[in-house]
Coordinates of C-alpha atoms in Angstrom, one line a residue:
Chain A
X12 CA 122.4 111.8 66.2
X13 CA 124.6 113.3 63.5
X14 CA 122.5 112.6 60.8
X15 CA 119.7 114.9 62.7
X16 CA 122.2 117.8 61.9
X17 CA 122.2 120.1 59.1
X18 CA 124.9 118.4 56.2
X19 CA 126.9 121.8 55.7
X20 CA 130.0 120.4 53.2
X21 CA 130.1 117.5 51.7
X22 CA 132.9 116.5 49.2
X23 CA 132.6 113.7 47.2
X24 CA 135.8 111.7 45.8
X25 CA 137.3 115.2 45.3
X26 CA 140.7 115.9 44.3
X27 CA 142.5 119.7 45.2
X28 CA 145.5 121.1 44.0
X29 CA 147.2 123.8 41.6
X30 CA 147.5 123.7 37.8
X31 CA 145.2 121.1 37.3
X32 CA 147.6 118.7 39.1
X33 CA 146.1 117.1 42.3
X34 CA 148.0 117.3 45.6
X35 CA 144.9 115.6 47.7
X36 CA 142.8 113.5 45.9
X37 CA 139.8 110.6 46.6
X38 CA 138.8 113.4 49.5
X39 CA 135.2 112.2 51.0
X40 CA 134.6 114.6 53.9
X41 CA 131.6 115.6 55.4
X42 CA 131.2 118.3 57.9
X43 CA 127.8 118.9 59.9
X44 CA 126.4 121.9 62.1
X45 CA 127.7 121.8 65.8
X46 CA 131.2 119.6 64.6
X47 CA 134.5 120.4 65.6
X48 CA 137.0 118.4 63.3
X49 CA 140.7 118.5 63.2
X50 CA 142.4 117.9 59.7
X51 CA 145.9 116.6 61.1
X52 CA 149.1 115.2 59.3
X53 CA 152.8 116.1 58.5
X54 CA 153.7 119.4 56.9
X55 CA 153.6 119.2 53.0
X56 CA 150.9 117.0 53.2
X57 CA 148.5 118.8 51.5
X58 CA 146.1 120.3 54.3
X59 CA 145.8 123.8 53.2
X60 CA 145.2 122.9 50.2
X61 CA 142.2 120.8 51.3
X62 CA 141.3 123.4 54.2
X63 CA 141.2 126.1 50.7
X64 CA 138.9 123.4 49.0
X65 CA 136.7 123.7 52.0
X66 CA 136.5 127.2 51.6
X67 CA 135.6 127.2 48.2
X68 CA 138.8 129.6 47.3
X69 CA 140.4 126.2 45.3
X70 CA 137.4 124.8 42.9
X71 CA 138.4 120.7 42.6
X72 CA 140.6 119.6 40.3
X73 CA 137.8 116.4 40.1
X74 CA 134.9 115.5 42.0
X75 CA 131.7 117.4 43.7
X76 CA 131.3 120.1 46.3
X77 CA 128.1 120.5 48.1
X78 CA 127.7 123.4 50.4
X79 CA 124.7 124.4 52.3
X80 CA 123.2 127.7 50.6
X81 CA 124.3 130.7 52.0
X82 CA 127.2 129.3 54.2
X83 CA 129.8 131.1 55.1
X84 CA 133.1 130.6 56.7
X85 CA 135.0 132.7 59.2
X86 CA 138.9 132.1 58.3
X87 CA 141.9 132.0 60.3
X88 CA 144.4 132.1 58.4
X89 CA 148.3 131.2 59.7
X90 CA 149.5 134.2 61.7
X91 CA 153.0 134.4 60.1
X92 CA 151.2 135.0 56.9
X93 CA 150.5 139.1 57.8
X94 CA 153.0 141.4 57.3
X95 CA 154.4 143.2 60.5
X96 CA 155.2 146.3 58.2
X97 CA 151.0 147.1 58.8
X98 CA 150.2 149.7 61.4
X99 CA 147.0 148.0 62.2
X100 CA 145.6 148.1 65.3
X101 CA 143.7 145.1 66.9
X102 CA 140.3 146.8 66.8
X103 CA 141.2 147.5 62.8
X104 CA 142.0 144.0 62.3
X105 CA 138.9 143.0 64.2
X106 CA 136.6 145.3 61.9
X107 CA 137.8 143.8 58.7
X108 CA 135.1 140.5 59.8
X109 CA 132.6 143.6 58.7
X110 CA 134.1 144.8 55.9
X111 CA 131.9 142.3 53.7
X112 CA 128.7 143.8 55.5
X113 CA 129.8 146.8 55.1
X114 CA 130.6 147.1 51.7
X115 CA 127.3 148.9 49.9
X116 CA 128.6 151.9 52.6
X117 CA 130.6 153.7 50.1
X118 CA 133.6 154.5 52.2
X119 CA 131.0 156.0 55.3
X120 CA 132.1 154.8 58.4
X121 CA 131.3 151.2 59.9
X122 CA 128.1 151.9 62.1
X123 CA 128.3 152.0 66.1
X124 CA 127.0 148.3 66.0
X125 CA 129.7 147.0 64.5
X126 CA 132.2 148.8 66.7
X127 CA 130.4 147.0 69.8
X128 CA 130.7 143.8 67.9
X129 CA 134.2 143.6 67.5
X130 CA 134.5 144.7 71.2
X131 CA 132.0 142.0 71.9
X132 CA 134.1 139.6 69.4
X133 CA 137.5 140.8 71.3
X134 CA 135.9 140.4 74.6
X135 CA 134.5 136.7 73.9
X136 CA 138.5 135.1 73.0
X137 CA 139.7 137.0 75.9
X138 CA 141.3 140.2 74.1
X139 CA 139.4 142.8 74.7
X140 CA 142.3 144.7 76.4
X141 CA 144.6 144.8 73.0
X142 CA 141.9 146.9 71.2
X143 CA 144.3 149.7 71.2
X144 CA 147.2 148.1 70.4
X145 CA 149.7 147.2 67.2
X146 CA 148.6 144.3 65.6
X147 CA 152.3 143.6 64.8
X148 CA 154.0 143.9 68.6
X149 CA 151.4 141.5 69.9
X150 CA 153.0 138.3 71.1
X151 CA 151.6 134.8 68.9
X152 CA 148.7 133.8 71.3
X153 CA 147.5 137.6 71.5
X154 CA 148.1 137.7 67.5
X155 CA 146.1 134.4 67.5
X156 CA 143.1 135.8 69.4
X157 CA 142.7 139.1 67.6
X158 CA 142.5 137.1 64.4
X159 CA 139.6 134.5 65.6
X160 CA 137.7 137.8 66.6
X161 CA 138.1 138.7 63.3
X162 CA 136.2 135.8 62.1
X163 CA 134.0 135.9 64.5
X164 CA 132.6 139.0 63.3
X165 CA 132.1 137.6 60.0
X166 CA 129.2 135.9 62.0
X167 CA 130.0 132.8 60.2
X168 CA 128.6 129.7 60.0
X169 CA 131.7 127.8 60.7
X170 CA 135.0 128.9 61.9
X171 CA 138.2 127.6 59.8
X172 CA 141.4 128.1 61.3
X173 CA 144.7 127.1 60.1
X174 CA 147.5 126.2 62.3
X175 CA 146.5 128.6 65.0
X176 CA 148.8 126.8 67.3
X177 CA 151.5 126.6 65.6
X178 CA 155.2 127.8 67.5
X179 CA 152.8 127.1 70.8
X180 CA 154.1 125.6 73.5
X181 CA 152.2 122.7 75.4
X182 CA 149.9 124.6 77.8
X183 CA 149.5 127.5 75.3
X184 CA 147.8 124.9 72.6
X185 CA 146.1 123.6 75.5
X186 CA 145.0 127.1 76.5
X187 CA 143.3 127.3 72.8
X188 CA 142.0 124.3 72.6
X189 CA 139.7 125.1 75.4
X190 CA 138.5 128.0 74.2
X191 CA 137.7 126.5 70.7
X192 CA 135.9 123.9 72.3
X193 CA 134.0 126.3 74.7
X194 CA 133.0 128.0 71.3
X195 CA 131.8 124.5 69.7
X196 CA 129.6 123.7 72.9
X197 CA 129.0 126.6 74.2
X198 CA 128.2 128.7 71.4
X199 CA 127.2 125.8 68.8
X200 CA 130.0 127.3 66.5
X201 CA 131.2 124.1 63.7
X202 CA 134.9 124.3 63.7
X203 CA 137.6 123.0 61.3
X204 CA 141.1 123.0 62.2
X205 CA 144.2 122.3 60.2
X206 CA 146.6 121.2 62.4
X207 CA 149.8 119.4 63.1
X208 CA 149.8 119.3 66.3
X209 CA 147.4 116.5 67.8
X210 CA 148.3 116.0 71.6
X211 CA 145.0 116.5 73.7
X212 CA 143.0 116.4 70.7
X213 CA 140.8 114.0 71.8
X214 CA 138.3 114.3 74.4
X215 CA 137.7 118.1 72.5
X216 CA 136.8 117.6 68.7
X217 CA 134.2 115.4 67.3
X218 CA 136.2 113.9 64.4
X219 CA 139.5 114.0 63.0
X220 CA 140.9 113.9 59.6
X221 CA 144.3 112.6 58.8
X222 CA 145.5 113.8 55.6
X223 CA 148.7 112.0 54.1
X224 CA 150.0 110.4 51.2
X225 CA 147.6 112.5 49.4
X226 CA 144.6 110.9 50.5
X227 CA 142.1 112.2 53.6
X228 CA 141.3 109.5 56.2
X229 CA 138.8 110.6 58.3
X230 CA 137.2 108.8 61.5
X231 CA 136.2 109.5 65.5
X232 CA 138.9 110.7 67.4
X233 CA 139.0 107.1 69.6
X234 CA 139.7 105.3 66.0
X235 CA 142.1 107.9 64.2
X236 CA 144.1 108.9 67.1
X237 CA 145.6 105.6 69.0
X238 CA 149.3 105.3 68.5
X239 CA 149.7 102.8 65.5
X240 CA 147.3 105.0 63.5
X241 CA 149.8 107.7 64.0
X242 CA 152.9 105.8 63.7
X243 CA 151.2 105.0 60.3
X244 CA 150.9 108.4 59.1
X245 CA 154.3 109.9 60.1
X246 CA 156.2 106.6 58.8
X247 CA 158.2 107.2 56.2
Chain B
X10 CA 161.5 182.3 55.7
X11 CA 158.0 183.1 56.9
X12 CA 158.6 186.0 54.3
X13 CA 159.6 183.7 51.4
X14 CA 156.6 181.1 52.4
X15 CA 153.9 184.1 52.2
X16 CA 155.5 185.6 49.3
X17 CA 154.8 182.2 47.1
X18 CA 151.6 181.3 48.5
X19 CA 150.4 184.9 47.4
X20 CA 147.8 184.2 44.4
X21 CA 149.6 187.1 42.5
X22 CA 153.0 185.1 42.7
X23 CA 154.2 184.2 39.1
X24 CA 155.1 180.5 39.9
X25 CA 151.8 180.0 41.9
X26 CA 150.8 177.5 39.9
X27 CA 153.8 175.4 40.0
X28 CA 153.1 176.1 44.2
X29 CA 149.6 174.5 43.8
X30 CA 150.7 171.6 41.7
X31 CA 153.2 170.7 44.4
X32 CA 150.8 170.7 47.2
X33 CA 148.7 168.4 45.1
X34 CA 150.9 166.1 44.4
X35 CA 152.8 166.2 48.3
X36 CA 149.1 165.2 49.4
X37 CA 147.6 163.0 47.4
X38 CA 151.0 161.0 46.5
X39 CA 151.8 159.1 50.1
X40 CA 148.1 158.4 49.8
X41 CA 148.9 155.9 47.4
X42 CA 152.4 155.5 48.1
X43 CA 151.2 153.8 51.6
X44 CA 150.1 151.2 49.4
X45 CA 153.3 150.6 47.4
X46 CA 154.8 150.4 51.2
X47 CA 153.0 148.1 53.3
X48 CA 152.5 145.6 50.1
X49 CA 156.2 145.8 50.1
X50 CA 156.0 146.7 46.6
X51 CA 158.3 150.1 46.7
X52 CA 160.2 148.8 43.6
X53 CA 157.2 149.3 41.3
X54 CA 157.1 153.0 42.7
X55 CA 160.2 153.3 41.1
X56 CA 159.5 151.3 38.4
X57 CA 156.6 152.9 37.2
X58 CA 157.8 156.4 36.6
X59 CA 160.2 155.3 35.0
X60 CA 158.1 153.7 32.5
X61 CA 155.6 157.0 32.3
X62 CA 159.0 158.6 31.5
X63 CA 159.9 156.0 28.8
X64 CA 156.1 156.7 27.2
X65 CA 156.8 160.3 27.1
X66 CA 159.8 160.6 25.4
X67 CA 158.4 158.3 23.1
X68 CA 155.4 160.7 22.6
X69 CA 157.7 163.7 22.6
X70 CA 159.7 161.7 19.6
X71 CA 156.9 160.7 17.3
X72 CA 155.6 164.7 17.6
X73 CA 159.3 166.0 16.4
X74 CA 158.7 163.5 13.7
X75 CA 155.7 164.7 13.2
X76 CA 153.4 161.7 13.9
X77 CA 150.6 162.7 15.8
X78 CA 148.7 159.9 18.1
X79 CA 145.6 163.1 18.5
X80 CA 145.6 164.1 15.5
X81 CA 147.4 167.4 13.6
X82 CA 146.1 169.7 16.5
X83 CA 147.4 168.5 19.2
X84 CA 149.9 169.9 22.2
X85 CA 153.3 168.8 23.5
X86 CA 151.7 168.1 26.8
X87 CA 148.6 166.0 25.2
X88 CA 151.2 164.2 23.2
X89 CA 153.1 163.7 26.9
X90 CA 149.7 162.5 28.6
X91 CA 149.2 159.5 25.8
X92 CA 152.2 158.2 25.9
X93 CA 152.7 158.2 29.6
X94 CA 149.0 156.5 30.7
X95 CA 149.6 154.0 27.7
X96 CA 152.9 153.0 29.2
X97 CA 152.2 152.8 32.6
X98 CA 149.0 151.4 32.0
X99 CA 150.3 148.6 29.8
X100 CA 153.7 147.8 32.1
X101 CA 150.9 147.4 34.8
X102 CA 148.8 145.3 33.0
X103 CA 151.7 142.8 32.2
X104 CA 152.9 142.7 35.6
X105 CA 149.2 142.4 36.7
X106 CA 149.3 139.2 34.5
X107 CA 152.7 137.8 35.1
X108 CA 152.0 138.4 39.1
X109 CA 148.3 136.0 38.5
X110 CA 150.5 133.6 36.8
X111 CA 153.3 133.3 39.2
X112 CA 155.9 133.2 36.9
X113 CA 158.9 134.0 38.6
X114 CA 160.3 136.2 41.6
X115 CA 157.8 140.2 41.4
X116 CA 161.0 141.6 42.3
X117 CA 163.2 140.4 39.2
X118 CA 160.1 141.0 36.7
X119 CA 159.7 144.5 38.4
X120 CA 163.6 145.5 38.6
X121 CA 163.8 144.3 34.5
X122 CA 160.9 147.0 33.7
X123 CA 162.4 149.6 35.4
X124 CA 165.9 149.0 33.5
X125 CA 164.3 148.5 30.3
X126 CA 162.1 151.5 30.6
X127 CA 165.1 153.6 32.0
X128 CA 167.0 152.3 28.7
X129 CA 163.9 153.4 26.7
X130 CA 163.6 156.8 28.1
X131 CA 167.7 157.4 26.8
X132 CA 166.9 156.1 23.5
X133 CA 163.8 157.9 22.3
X134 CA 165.7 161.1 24.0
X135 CA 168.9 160.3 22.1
X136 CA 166.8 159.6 18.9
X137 CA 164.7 162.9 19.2
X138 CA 165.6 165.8 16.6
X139 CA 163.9 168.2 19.0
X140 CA 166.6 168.5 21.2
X141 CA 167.9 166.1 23.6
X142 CA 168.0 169.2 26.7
X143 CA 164.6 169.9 25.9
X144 CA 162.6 166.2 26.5
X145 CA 165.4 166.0 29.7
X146 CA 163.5 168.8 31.0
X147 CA 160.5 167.7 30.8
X148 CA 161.2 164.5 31.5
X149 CA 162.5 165.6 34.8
X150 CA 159.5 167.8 35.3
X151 CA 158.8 171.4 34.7
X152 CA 157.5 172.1 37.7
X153 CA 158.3 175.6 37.7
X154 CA 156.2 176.1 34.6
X155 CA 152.6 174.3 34.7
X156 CA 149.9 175.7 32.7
X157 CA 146.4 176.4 34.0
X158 CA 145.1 173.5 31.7
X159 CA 147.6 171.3 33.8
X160 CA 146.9 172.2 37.2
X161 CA 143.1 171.8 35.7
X162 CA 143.8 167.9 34.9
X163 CA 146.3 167.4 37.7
X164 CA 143.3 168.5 40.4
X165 CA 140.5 166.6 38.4
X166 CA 142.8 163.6 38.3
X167 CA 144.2 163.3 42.0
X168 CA 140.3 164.4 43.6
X169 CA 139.4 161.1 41.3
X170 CA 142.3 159.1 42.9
X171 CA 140.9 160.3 46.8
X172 CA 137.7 159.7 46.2
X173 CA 138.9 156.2 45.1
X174 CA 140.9 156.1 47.8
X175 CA 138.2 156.7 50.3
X176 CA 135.6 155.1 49.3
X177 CA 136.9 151.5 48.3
X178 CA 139.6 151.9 51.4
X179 CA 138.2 148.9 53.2
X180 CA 138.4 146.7 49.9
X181 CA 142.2 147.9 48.9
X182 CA 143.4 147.3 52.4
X183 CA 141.8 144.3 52.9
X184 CA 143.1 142.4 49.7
X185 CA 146.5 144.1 50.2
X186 CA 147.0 143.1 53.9
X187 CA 145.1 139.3 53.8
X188 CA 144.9 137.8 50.3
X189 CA 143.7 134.6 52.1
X190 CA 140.7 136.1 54.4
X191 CA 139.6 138.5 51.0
X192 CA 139.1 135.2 49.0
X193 CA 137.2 133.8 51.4
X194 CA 135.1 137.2 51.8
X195 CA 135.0 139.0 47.9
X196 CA 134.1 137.0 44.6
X197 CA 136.8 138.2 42.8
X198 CA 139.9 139.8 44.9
X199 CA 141.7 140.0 41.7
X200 CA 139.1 142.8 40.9
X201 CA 140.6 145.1 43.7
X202 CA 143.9 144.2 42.7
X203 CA 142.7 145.8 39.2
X204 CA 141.4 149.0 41.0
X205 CA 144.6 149.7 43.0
X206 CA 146.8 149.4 39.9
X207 CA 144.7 151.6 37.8
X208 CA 145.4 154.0 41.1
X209 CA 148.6 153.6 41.1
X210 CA 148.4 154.3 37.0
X211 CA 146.3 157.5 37.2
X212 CA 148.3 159.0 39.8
X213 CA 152.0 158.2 38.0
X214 CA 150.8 159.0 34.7
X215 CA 149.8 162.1 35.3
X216 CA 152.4 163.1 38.4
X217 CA 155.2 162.0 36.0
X218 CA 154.3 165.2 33.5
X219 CA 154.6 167.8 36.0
X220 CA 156.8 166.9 38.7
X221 CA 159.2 164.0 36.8
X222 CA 159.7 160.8 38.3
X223 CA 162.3 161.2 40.6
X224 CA 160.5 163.7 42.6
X225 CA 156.8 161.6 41.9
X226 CA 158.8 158.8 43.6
X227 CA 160.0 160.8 46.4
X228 CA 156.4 161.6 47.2
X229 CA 155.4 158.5 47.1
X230 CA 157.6 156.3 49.4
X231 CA 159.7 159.5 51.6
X232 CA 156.5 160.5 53.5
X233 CA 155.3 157.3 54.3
X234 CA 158.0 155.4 55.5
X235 CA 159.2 158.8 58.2
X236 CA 155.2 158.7 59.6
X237 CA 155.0 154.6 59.6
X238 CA 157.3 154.2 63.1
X239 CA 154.8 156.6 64.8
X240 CA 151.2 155.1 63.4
X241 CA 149.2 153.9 65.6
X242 CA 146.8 152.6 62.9
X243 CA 145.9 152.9 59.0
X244 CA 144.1 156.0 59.3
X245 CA 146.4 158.1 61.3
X246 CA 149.0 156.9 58.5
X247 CA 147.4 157.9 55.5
X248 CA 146.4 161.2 57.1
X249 CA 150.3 162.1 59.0
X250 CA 151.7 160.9 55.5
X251 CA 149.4 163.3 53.6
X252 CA 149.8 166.1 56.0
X253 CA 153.6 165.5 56.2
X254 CA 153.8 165.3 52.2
X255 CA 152.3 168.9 51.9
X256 CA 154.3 170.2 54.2
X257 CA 157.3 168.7 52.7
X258 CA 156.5 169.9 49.7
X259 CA 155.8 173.8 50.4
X260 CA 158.5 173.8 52.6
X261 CA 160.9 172.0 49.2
X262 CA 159.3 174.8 47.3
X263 CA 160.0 177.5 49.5
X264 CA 163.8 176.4 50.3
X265 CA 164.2 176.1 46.5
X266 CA 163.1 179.5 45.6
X267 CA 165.2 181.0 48.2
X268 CA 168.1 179.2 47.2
X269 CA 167.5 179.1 43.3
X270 CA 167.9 175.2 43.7
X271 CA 165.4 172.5 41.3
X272 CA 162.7 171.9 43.2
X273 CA 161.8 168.8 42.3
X274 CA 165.4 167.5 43.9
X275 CA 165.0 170.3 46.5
X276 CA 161.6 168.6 47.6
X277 CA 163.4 165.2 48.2
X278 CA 166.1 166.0 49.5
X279 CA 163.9 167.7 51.7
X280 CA 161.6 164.7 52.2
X281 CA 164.5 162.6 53.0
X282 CA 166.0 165.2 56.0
X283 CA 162.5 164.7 57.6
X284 CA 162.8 160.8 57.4
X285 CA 166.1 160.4 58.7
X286 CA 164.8 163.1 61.4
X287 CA 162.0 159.9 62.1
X288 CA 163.7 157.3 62.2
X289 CA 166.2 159.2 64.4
X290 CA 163.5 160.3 66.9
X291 CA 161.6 157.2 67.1
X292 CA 165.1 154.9 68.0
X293 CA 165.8 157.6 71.2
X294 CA 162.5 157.0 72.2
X295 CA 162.6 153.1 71.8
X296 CA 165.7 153.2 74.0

């Protein structure tokens, strides 16, 4: 069945990192159309760095990147990361998934269409009543939502998101992994998630990913996530 | 007051050039001054001037000693306008450079420009046979006396900045507010980067000459941070800061002829009332 799908990534013993220095390295990943994966593992472990590898933002330090031509990626990036000194409103953060369409207008303004998408976007992770409001004074799930609206309006190809639970409590992650895995069934969207955070992980994504001791393990969720596997991966 | 505020915006009034020049820069400045805000870079808007200031008095030093960077023909304010773009512009390319390369806190490389271009500034004054009260004037900007040719470049040069402004809006904000999302949207992000600092150069270069960089500064940061409680979005920012920067400065102009104060200082210190006035307003209405 997966083989059927369209190969979208495919890194082959690929090493990441900074200053020609690798922080993950021996990284063989493949990521199809229609797959949700979860890239778990302790902080520091070097997830980002493979999640900007995936992106294409870090080129490898060794190894080969496939991606499918003309992919693209809408990115989540961590919440705490935006400055609350920006007086954006929701709907302004939601337009900037356009800006990339929109950027042969010269300054004109974004066209009705894209207005109605972003409401559309808003609408589809359950925010389409912040529109109005500072982007700063909403609370981290609202914050959360506005931003995967965002990359939903880059239309992408696959949605990237990067520790959109963290400072969630249980039934808040909960909350959100339901609505990413409505928008990998329902909507088709291939999802990659850096996370670390793995409790009711399961029975949503389609693979999982443990990256530690600078190497990326990746396997079904029944084989990576039983209890010695994860004793494994946190012990010291 | 009403009397005094017709009286200098009357075409006929002697200083109305120095009235126009004000206006221009108490618009366009908080324009870009939003920028050195909400990237939390306000230290470069001090910075900055400071360096323009430093290239000027080195221009105004090598013209007393009779070295001329244009060539035999050329005017004080020419000599002014190539020293202060080539120092701002090279201070920003090595920040530009040092920022890409990570090395060390932007706050510490920042703060050492300012105090070695503030250092700079006394020196080539001190060294200059010209006159040390002379440069200080200039340096702290003649705004009562700026020529037609001035207002000329000042006008072509800050239309260029809003039109840059305006039209690449989307690009600067975006690489300003998410580094992360623009690398994963623009091929090079750096490239916008490149733009905004050559902004931020063309407007201090040339604001430095004619209003000095205390009052550039003033412009730059004092609007901004009084309208930014109130914002309910980028737009109405850029255009409450403009507005509020005009005002500010007719109303600095007006208060200074009245009183036969400096403008420039009159401007800030006018600019400062109104942000104090802000963030008084905006805590009795949070409580």
């Amino acid at each position: 069945m997966n083989s059927e799908r369209q190969l979208l990534i495919e890194l082959r013993d690929c090493a990441f990192g900074y200053g020609g220095s690798a922080v993950v390295e021996g990284v063989h990943f493949g990521l199809r159309r229609g797959d949700f994966i979860a890239v778990l593992g302790p902080n520091g472990g070097g997830k980002t760095t493979l999640l900007r590898g995936l992106l294409g933002v870090l080129k490898p330090v060794r190894g080969q990147v496939r991606r499918a031509d003309g992919l693209s990626f809408g990115y989540v990036p961590q919440r705490e990361g935006l400055d609350p000194v920006w007086p954006v409103s929701a709907m302004e953060v939601t337009l900037m998934g356009a800006y990339r369409r929109a950027r042969w207008r010269m300054g004109l303004p974004l066209p009705r269409a894209e207005r109605e998408r972003a409401v559309a976007c808003l609408a589809r992770v359950g925010a389409d009543g912040l529109r109005r409001r500072l982007f700063a004074e909403l609370s981290g799930g609202q914050k959360q939502r506005v931003l995967m609206a965002r990359a939903l309006m880059t239309q992408p190809d696959v949605l990237v998101l990067d520790e959109p639970a963290s400072g969630f409590d249980l039934p808040a992650q909960q909350e959100l992994l339901e609505l990413l895995h409505q928008m990998n069934k329902a909507d088709g969207l291939t999802i990659v998630m850096v996370s670390h955070h793995f409790a009711g992980l399961q029975p949503l994504v389609s693979a999982v990913s443990w990256v530690h001791k600078r190497r990326v393990e990746s396997g079904s969720p029944d084989r990576m996530l039983t209890p010695s596997k994860i004793q494994e991966v946190f012990s010291p | 007051m009403i009397q005094t505020l017709r009286e200098i915006l009357a075409p006929e009034f002697l200083l109305h050039n120095s009235v126009v020049a004000s206006l221009l820069v108490g618009f366009v400045c908080p324009l870009v001054g939003m920028f050195f805000v909400l990237r939390r870079a306000v230290l470069l808007g001090v910075a900055l001037p400071q360096v323009s200031s430093a290239g000027v008095a080195l221009a105004f030093w090598l013209h007393a000693l009779g070295i001329h960077v244009l060539g035999h023909d050329e005017t004080e304010r020419g000599t002014a306008l190539v020293g202060s773009t080539a120092f701002t512009a090279v201070a920003l390319a090595a920040l530009a450079l040092s920022e890409r390369r990570g090395s060390g806190p932007v706050e510490g490389r920042t703060g050492a420009v300012y105090a070695v271009a503030a250092a700079l500034a006394v020196l080539f004054t001190a060294r200059n046979p010209s006159g040390e009260s002379h440069v200080t004037s200039l340096l702290k900007g003649e705004i009562v006396a700026v020529a037609d040719a001035d207002l000329r470049l000042l006008a072509v040069v800050y239309a260029a900045v809003i039109l840059l402004v305006a039209v690449f809006r989307r690009q600067l904000v975006l690489v300003s507010f998410d580094r992360n999302m623009a690398e994963t949207l623009m091929r090079r992000p750096w490239g916008w980067d490149l733009m905004l600092y050559g902004v931020f150069g063309l407007t201090i270069s040339i604001g430095v000459m004619i209003v000095g960089p205390l009052t550039l500064f003033g412009f730059l940061v004092l609007p901004v941070l009084a309208v930014r409680p109130w914002a309910s979005g980028l737009f109405s920012l850029a255009i409450a800061s403009s507005l509020l920067g005009g005002v500010t400065a007719l109303a600095g102009f007006a208060l200074a002829y009245r009183a036969d104060l400096p403008v420039g200082p009159t401007d800030v210190a006018v600019a400062f009332a109104v942000y104090v006035a802000s963030a008084g307003a905006r805590q009795v209405a949070r409580s």
